[in-house]
Coordinates of C-alpha atoms and ligand atoms in Angstrom, one line a residue:
X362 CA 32.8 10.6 -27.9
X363 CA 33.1 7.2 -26.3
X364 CA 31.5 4.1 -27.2
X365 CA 28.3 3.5 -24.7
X366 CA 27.9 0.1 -26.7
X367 CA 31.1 -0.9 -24.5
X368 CA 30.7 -2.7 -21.2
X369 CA 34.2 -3.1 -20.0
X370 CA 33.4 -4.5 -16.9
X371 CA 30.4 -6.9 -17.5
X372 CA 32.8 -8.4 -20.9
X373 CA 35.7 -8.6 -18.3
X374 CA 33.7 -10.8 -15.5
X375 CA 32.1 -13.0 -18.4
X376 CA 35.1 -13.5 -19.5
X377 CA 36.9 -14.7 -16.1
X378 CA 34.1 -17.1 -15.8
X379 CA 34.9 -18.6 -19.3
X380 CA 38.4 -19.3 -18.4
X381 CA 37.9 -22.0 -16.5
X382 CA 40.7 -21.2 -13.2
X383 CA 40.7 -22.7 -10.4
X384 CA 39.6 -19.9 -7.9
X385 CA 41.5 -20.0 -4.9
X386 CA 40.3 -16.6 -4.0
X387 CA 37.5 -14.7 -2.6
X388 CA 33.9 -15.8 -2.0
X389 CA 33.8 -18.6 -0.8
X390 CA 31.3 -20.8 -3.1
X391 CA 33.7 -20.5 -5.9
X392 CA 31.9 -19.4 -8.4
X393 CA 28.5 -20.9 -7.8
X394 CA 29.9 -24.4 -6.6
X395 CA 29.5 -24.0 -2.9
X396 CA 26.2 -22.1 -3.1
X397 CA 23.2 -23.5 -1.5
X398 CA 21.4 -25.7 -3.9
X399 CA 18.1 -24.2 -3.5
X400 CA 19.1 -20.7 -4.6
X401 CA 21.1 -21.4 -7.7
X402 CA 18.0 -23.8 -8.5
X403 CA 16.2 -20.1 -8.4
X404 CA 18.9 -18.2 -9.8
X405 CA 20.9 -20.2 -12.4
X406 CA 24.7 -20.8 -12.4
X407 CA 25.8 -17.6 -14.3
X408 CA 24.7 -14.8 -11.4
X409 CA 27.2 -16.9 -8.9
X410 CA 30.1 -17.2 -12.0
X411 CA 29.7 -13.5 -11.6
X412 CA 30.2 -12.5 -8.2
X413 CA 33.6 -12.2 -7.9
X414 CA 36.5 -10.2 -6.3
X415 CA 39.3 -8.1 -7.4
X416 CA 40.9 -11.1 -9.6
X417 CA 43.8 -10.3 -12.0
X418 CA 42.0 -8.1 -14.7
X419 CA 38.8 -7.2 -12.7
X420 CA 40.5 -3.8 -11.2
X421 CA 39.7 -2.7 -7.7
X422 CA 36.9 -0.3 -7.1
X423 CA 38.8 1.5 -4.5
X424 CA 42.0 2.2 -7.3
X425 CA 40.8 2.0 -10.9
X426 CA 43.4 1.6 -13.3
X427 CA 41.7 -1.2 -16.0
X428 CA 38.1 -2.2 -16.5
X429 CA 36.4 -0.6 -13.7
X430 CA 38.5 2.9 -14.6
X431 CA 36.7 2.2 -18.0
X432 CA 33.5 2.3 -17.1
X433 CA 33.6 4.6 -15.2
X434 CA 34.8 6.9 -17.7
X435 CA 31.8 5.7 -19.7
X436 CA 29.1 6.7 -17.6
X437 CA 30.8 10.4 -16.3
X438 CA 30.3 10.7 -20.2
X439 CA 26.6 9.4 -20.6
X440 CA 25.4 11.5 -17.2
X441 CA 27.8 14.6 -18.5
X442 CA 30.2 14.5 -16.0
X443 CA 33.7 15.0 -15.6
X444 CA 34.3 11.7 -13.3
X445 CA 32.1 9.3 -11.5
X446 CA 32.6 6.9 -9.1
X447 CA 30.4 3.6 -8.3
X448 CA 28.7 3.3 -5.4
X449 CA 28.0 -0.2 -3.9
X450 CA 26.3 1.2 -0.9
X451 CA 24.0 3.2 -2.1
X452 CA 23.0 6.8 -3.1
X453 CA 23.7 7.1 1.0
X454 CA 27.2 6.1 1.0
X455 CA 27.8 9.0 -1.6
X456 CA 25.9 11.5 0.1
X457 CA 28.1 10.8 3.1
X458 CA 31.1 11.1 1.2
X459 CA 30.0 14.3 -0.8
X460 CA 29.4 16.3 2.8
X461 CA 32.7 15.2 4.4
X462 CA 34.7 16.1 1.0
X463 CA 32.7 19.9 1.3
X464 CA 32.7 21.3 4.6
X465 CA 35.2 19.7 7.6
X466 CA 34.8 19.8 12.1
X467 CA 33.4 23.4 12.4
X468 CA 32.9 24.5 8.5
X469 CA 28.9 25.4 7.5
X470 CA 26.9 23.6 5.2
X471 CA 23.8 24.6 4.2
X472 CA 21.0 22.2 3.7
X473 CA 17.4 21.7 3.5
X474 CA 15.5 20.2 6.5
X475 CA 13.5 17.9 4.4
X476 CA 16.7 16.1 3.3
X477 CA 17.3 12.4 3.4
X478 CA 18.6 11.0 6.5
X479 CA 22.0 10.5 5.0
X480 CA 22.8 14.1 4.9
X481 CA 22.7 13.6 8.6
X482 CA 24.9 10.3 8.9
X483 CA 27.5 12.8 6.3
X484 CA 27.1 16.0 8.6
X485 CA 28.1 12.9 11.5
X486 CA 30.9 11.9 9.4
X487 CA 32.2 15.7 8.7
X488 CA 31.8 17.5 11.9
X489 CA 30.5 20.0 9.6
X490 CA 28.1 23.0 11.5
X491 CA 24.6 22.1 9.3
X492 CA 22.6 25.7 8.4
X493 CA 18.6 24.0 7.8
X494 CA 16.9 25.7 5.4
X495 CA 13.4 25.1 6.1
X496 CA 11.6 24.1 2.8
X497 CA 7.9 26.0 2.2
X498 CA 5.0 23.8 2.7
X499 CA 2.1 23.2 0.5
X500 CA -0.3 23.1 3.2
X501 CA -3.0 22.5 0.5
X502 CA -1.4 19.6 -1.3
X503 CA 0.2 18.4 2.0
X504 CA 3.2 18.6 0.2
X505 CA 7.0 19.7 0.7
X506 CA 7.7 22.2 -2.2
X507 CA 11.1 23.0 -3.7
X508 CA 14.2 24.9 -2.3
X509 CA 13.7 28.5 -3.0
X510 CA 16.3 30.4 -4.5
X511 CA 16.0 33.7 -2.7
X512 CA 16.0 31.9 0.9
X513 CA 19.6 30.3 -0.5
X514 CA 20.3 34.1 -0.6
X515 CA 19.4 35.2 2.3
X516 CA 20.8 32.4 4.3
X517 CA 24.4 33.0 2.3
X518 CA 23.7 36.6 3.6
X519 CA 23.7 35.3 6.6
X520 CA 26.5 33.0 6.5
X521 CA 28.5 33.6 3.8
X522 CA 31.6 31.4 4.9
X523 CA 29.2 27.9 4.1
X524 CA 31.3 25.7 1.9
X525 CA 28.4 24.3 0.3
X526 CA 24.7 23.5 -0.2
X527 CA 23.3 20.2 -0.6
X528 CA 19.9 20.1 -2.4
X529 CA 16.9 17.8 -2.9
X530 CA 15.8 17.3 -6.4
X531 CA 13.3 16.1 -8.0
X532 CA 12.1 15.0 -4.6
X533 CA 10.3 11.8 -3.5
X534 CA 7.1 12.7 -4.2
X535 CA 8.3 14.5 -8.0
X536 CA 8.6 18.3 -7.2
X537 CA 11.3 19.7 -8.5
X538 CA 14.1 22.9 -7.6
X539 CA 15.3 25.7 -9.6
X540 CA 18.4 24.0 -9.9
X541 CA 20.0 26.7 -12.3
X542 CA 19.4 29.5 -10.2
X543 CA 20.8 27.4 -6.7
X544 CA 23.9 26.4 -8.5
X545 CA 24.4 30.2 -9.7
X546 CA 24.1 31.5 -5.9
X547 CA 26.0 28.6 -4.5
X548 CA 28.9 29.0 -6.8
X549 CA 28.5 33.3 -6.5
X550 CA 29.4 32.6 -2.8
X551 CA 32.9 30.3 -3.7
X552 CA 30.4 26.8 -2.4
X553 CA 30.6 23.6 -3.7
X554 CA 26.8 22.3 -4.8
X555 CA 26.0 18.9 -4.2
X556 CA 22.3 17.5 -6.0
X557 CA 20.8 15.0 -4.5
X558 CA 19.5 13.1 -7.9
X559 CA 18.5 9.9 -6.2
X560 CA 15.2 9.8 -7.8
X561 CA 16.3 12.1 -10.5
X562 CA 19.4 10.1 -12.8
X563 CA 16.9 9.1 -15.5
X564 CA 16.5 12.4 -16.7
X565 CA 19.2 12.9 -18.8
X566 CA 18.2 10.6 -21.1
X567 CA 15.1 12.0 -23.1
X568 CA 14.7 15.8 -24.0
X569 CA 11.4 15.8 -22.4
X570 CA 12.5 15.1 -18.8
X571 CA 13.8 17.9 -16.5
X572 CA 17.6 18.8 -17.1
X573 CA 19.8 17.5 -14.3
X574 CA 21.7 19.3 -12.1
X575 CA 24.9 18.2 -13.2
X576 CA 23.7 20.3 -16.9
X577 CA 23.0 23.1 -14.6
X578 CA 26.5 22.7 -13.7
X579 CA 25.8 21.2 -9.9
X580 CA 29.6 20.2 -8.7
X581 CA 28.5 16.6 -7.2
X582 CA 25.3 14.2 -8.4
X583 CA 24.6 11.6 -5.8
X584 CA 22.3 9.1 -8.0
X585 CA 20.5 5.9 -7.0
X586 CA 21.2 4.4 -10.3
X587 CA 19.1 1.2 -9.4
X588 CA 16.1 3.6 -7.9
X589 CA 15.6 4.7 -11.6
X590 CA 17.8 3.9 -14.1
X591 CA 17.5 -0.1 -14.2
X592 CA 20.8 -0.8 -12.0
X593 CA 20.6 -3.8 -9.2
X594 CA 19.4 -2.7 -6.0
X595 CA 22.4 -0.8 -3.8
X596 CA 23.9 -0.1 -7.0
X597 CA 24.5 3.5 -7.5
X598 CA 26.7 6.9 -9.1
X599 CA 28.4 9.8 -7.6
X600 CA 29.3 12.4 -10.2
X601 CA 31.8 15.5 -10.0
X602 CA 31.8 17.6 -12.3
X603 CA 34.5 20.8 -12.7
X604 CA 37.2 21.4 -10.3
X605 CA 35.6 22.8 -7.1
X606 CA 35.8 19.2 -5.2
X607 CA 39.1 17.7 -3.7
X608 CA 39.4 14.7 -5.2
X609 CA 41.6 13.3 -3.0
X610 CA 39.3 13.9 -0.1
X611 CA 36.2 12.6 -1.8
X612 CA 38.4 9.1 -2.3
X613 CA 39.1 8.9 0.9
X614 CA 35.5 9.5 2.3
X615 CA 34.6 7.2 0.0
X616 CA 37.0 3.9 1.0
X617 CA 35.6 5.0 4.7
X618 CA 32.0 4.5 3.4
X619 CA 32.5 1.3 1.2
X620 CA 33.7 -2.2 1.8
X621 CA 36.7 -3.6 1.0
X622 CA 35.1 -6.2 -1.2
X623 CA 32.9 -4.2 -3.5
X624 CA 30.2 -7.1 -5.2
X625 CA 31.0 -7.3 -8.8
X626 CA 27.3 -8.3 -9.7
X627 CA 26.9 -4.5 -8.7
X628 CA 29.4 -2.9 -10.3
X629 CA 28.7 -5.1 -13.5
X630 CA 24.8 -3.8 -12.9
X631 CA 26.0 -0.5 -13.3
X632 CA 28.3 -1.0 -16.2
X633 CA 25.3 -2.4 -18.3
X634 CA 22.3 -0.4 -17.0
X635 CA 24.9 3.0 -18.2
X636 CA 24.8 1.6 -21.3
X637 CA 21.4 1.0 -22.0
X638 CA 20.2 3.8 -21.1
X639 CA 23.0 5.9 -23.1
X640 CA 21.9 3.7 -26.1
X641 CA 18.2 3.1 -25.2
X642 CA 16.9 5.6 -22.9
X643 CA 15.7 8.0 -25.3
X644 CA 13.6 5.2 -26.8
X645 CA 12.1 3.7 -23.3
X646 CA 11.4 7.0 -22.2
X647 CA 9.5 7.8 -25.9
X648 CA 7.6 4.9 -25.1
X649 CA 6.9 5.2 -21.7
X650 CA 6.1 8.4 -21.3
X651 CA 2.7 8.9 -23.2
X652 CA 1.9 5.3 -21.7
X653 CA 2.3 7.3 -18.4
X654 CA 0.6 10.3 -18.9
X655 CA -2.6 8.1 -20.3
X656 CA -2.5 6.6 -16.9
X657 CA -2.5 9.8 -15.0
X658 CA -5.4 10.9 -17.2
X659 CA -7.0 7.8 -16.5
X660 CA -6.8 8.2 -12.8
X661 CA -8.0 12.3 -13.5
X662 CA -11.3 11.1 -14.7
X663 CA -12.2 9.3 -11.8
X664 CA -14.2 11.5 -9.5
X665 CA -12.5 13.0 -6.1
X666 CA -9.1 11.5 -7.5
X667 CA -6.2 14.0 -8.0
X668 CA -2.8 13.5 -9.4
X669 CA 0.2 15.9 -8.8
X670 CA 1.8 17.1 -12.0
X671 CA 2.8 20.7 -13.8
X672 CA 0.1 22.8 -12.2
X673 CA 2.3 22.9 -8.9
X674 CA 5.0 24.5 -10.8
X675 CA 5.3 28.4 -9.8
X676 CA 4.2 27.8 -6.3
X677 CA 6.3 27.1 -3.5
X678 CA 9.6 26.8 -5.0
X679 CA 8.7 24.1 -7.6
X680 CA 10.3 24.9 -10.6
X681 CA 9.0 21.2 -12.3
X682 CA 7.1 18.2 -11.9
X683 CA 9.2 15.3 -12.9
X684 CA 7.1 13.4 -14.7
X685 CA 7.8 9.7 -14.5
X686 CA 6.1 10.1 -10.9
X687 CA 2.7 9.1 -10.2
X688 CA 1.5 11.0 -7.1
X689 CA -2.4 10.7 -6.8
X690 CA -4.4 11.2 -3.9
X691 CA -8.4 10.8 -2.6
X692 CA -8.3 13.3 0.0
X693 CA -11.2 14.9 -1.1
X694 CA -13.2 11.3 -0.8
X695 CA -11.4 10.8 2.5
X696 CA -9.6 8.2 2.1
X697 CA -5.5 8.4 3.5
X698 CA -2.7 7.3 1.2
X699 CA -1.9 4.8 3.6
X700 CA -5.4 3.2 3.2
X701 CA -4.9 3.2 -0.8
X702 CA -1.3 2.0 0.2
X703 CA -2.6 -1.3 1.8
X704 CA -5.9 -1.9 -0.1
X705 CA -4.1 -1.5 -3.4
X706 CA -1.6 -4.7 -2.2
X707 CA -3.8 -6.7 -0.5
X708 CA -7.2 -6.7 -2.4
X709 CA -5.2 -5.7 -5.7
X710 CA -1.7 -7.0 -5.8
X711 CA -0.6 -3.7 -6.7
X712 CA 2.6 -2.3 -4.7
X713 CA 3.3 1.2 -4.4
X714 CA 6.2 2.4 -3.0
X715 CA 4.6 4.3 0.0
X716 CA 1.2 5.8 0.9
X717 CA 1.4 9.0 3.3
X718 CA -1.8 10.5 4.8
X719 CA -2.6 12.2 1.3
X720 CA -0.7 10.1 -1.3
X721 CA -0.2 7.2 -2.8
X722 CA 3.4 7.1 -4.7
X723 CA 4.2 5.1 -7.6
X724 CA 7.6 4.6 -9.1
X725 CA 8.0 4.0 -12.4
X726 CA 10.8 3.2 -14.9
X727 CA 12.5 1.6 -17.7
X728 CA 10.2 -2.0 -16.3
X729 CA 7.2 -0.5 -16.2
X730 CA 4.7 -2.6 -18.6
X731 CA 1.4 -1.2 -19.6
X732 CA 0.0 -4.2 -17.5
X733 CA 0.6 -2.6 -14.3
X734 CA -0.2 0.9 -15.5
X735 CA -3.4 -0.9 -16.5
X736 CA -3.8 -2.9 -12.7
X737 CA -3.0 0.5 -11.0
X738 CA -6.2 2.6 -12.6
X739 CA -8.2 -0.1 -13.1
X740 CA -7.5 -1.2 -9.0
X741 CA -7.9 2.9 -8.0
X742 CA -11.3 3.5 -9.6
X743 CA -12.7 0.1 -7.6
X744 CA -11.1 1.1 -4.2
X745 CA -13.1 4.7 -4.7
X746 CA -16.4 2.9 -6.4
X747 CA -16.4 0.8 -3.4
X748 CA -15.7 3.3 -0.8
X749 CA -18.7 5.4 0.9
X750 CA -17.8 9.0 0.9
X751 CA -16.1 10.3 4.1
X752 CA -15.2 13.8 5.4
X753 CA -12.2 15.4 2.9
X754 CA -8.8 15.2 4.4
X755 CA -7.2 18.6 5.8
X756 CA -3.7 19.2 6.4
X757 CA -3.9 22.4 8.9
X758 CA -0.8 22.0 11.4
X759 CA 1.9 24.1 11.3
X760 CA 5.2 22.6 11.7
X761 CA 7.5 23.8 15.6
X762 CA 9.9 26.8 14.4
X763 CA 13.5 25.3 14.2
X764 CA 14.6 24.6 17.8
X765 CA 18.1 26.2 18.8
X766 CA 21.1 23.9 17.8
X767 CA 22.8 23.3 21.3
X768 CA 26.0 20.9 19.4
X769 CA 26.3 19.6 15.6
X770 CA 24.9 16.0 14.7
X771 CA 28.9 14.9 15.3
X772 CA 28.5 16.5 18.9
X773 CA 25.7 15.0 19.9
X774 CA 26.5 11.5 18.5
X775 CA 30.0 11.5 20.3
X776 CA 28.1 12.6 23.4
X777 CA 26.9 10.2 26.3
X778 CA 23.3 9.4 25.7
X779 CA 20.6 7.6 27.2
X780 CA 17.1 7.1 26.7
X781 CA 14.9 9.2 29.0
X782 CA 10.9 8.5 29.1
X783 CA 9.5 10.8 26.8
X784 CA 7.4 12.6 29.5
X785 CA 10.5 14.4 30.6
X786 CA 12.0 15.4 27.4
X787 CA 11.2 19.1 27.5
X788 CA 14.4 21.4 27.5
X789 CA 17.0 18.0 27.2
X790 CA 19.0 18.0 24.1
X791 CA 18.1 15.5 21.0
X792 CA 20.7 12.5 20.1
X793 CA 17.8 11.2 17.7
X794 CA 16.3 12.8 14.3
X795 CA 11.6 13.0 14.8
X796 CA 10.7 13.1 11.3
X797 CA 6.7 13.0 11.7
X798 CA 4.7 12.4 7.9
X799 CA 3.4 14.2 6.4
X800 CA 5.1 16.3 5.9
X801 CA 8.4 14.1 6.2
X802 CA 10.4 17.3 7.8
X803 CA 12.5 16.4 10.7
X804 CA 11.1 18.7 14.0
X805 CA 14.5 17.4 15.4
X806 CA 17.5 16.8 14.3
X807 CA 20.5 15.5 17.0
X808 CA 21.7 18.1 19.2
X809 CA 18.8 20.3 19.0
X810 CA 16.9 21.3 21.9
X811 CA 13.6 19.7 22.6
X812 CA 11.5 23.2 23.0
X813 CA 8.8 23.6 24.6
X814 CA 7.2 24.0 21.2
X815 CA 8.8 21.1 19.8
X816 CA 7.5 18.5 22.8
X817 CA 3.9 19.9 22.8
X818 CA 3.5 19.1 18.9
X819 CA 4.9 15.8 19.2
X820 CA 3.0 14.7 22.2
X821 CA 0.3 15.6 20.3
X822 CA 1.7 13.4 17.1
X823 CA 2.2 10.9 19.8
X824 CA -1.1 10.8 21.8
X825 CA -2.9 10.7 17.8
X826 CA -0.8 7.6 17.0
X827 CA 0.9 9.6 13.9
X828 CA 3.9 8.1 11.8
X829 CA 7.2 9.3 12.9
X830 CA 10.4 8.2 11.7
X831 CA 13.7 8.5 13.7
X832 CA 13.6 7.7 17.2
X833 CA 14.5 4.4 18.6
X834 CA 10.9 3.7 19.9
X835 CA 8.4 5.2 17.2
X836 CA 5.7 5.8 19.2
X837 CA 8.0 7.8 21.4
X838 CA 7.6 6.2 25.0
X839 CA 10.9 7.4 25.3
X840 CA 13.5 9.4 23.7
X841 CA 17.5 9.3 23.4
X842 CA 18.9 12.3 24.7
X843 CA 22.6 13.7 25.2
X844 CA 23.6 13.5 29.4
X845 CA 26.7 15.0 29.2
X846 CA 27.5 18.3 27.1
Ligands
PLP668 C1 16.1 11.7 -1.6 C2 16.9 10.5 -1.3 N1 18.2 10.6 -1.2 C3 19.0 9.6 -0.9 C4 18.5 8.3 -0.7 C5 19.5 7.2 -0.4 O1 19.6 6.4 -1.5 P1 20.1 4.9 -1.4 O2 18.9 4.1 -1.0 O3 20.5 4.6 -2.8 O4 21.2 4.8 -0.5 C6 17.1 8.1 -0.8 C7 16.6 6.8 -0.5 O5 15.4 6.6 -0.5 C8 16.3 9.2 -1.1 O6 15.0 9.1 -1.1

C-alpha cells in the first residue's frame, strides 16, 4: 500500500518555486513576472509560480522516470489499476489513444453508436473498421439505455475477429451498463475492453456508488478526472489494467495526442485531486450523498416533475443509476429541458450542464454545497408554479436503420470532400457525423451513405428546427460529403 497522503508532484513544483532560480526556460512570464497585471491581480502570484515546464526534477510527462512516474503510480493504486497515465487533453485525447493501441488500418472494433465523438476522431486516428452497436431506446423516458450484453454476443458472433469494444458507462445522463458481463464476453472473444468512465471516476471511492469498470476487470479506463473527481478542467486519467494492451503502442498514441509541453498546473491538479479523493472521497461522498437524494426527493414532490434514478434499472440494458446524477424532467407539464435549461440561468442563476427536449441535467460533485442543491429545487418548483399547463411531451420517432458503411471514418476523412447543398445529399457518402437530440445517437457517421431513409428523417429534423450536432452548418443548408472514393 502506498501513501495517498503523498503528492510528489504538487511538493516538487512548490518546491522549484521556493528556490529562487533564475528561469531561463519555458513560459515565457517566468514564473508570474511577465504575466498581465490584471490576471495575476485575479489570480494571485503562486498559480503562475506553478506553471512550469520539464525543469531539472519536474520529470517529463511523455517519459516518467521521477515525480511525475510517482504519481502516477499513486493514482493506478487509488483507481485499482495496474498503470495510469495523465492526460492533459482530456478524457478525448485518451479515448483516441485507447482505439489506435486496440484495433489498427482494417482491424474491427466494436462500439456503441451513442458514443462520444472522440471514439470517432480515435477510429480517424486507427484506421480501424468501427462495428455500431446500436444502443436500445427508452422511447418513454426519451432516453438512451445501456449496452446490452447479449447484443455484444451476437455482434462477436458475427464478427468474431474485433479486437475490442469500447463502452459507455455510466452515461451522460447516469444510466449505467452491465459492465461485468461486457468485460466477460469481450475478454471470451481474445478483445481488449476499453470503459469510457468520463463521468464515472468518482465511483470508486464510496461503497455505495457503482463499481467501476476497471473492478470489473475493464483493460483501459478513459476518466475525465476534472468532470467528477475535483481535477482542473482538461485534466484527466487513462488506466490499463492487466496485460492485454501494448504498452508501447498506447505511449506512442499518446505523444501523438498530447503536446510537447504538458501544463504542470494540470498535472499538479491531478496529483492533488488523487489524493483527496483516496483520503477523502469516502467522506465527501458520505456527506453528499443523502444531501443529494433529499434533493431528488424534493424535486419528486413537486407535481408533473420526474427524476431518473433506480427504477430504470432492468429495462433497456441499464444495469444502474449512478446516483450523483440529477436528471429531472417536466414533460408531463410540457415544458422542454431546454426551456428549464435557460429559465433556470437567467431568472434563477442556476446552471445546469445541459437541458435536452426532456431533461434538465445537473452535475454534481465533491463542490456541491447544499446552497445550490437548495437554489436548484427551490428555482424548479417556481419555474412549474409559474408555468400554465401545456400538452405532455411525446418522444414517438424512431431513429433511420444504420445506413450501409461505404469507407471507415479514416477513409472518408482522407477522401476529397466538399460541401454539397443539403437538397442533393440523398445517396452521396457522409464526411460529417448528424447527431440530432434527443436522443444524442449519430444517424451518420463519416463514410456512411446518406439513405433515402436517413435524408427524409433529417429533413424533417431540419424543416422542425431540431438540435443536431456534427455538421459544419447545424441547420443543415448544406452537408460535407466525400467526391472522390
Ligand atoms: C461520455 C464522454 N466521453 C468522453 C468525453 C470527453 O471528455 P473530455 O472532455 O475530458 O475530453 C466526454 C465529454 O463530454 C463525454 O461526455
Amino acid at each position: 500500500m502506498k501513501d495517498q497522503n503523498r503528492t510528489p508532484l504538487f511538493d516538487a513544483i512548490l518546491a522549484y518555486g521556493r528556490e529562487g532560480i533564475a528561469p531561463l526556460h519555458i513560459p515565457a512570464h517566468k514564473m508570474g513576472r511577465g504575466i498581465s497585471p490584471i490576471f495575476k491581480a485575479e489570480l494571485g502570484e503562486a498559480v503562475f509560480r506553478m506553471d512550469l515546464t520539464e525543469v531539472i526534477g519536474l520529470d517529463d510527462l511523455h517519459q516518467p522516470e521521477g515525480v511525475i512516474r510517482e504519481a502516477q503510480e499513486l493514482a493506478a493504486e487509488a483507481w485499482g489499476a495496474d498503470r495510469s497515465f495523465f492526460l492533459v487533453n482530456g478524457t478525448s485525447a485518451g479515448i483516441v489513444a485507447a482505439i489506435a493501441a486496440t484495433a489498427k488500418e482494417g482491424e474491427r472494433i466494436i462500439v456503441p453508436r451513442n458514443a462520444h465523438k472522440s471514439v470517432v476522431y480515435g477510429l480517424i486516428v486507427s484506421g480501424a473498421i468501427p462495428v455500431y452497436i446500436q444502443p436500445e431506446i427508452s422511447a418513454e423516458h426519451g432516453l438512451v439505455g445501456g449496452f446490452q450484453p447479449a447484443e455484444l454476443e451476437r455482434i462477436y458472433t458475427e464478427h468474431p475477429d474485433a479486437k475490442g469494444v469500447f463502452s459507455v458507462s455510466p452515461t451522460y445522463h447516469g444510466v449505467g451498463s452491465d459492465t461485468a458481463s461486457l468485460v466477460e464476453i469481450t475478454h471470451r472473444y481474445g478483445g481488449i475492453f476499453i470503459a469510457d468512465e468520463a463521468h464515472g471516476n468518482h465511483v470508486y471511492f464510496h461503497e455505495d456508488l457503482p463499481m467501476g469498470a476497471l473492478g470489473h476487470g475493464a483493460d483501459l479506463s478513459c476518466q475525465s478526472t476534472h468532470k467528477m473527481s475535483g481535477s482542473l478542467g482538461q485534466s484527466s486519467i487513462l488506466h490499463v489494467k492487466g496485460d492485454r494492451v501494448d504498452i508501447g503502442r498506447l505511449r506512442s498514441n499518446l505523444q501523438l495526442m498530447q503536446s510537447t509541453s504538458p501544463s504542470y498546473l494540470l498535472q499538479a491538479s491531478l496529483d492533488v485531486a488523487r489524493s483527496h479523493m483516496a483520503i477523502n472521497g469516502r467522506t465527501i461522498f458520505s456527506d453528499l450523498l443523502p444531501r443529494i437524494m433529499e434533493a431528488k426527493e424534493k424535486l419528486r414532490r413537486i407535481p408533473g416533475l420526474e427524476v431518473l434514478g433506480d427504477e430504470l434499472v432492468g429495462n433497456h440494458g441499464i444495469a444502474y443509476y449512478e446516483p450523483t446524477r440529477l436528471v429531472f424532467t417536466a414533460k408531463s407539464l410540457g415544458i422542454e429541458g431546454y426551456e428549464l435549461f435557460q429559465r433556470l440561468r437567467k431568472d434563477y442563476g442556476v446552471e445546469l450542464e445541459f437541458g435536452d427536449y426532456f431533461y434538465g441535467v445537473a452535475v454534481l460533485g465533491p463542490g456541491t454545497i447544499q446552497e445550490d442543491l437548495d437554489r436548484l429545487t427551490a428555482a424548479v418548483k417556481d419555474i412549474v408554479s409559474k408555468t400554465p399547463g401545456k400538452a405532455p411531451l411525446i418522444w414517438k420517432e424512431e431513429l433511420p436503420a444504420m445506413p450501409p458503411q461505404r469507407m471507415t471514418p479514416r477513409q472518408a476523412y482522407h477522401s476529397k470532400t466538399k460541401s454539397i447543398p443539403w437538397e442533393h445529399a440523398k445517396g452521396r457518402i457522409s464526411a460529417e457525423l448528424a447527431v440530432p437530440y434527443p436522443p444524442g445517437i449519430p444517424v451518420l457517421c463519416p463514410g456512411e451513405e446518406i439513405t433515402s431513409e436517413v435524408f427524409d428523417y433529417l429533413d424533417g429534423m431540419k424543416r422542425s428546427g431540431r438540435h443536431l450536432h456534427g455538421p459544419e452548418e447545424s441547420n443543415l443548408s448544406s452537408i460535407r460529403v466525400v467526391t472522390e472514393e
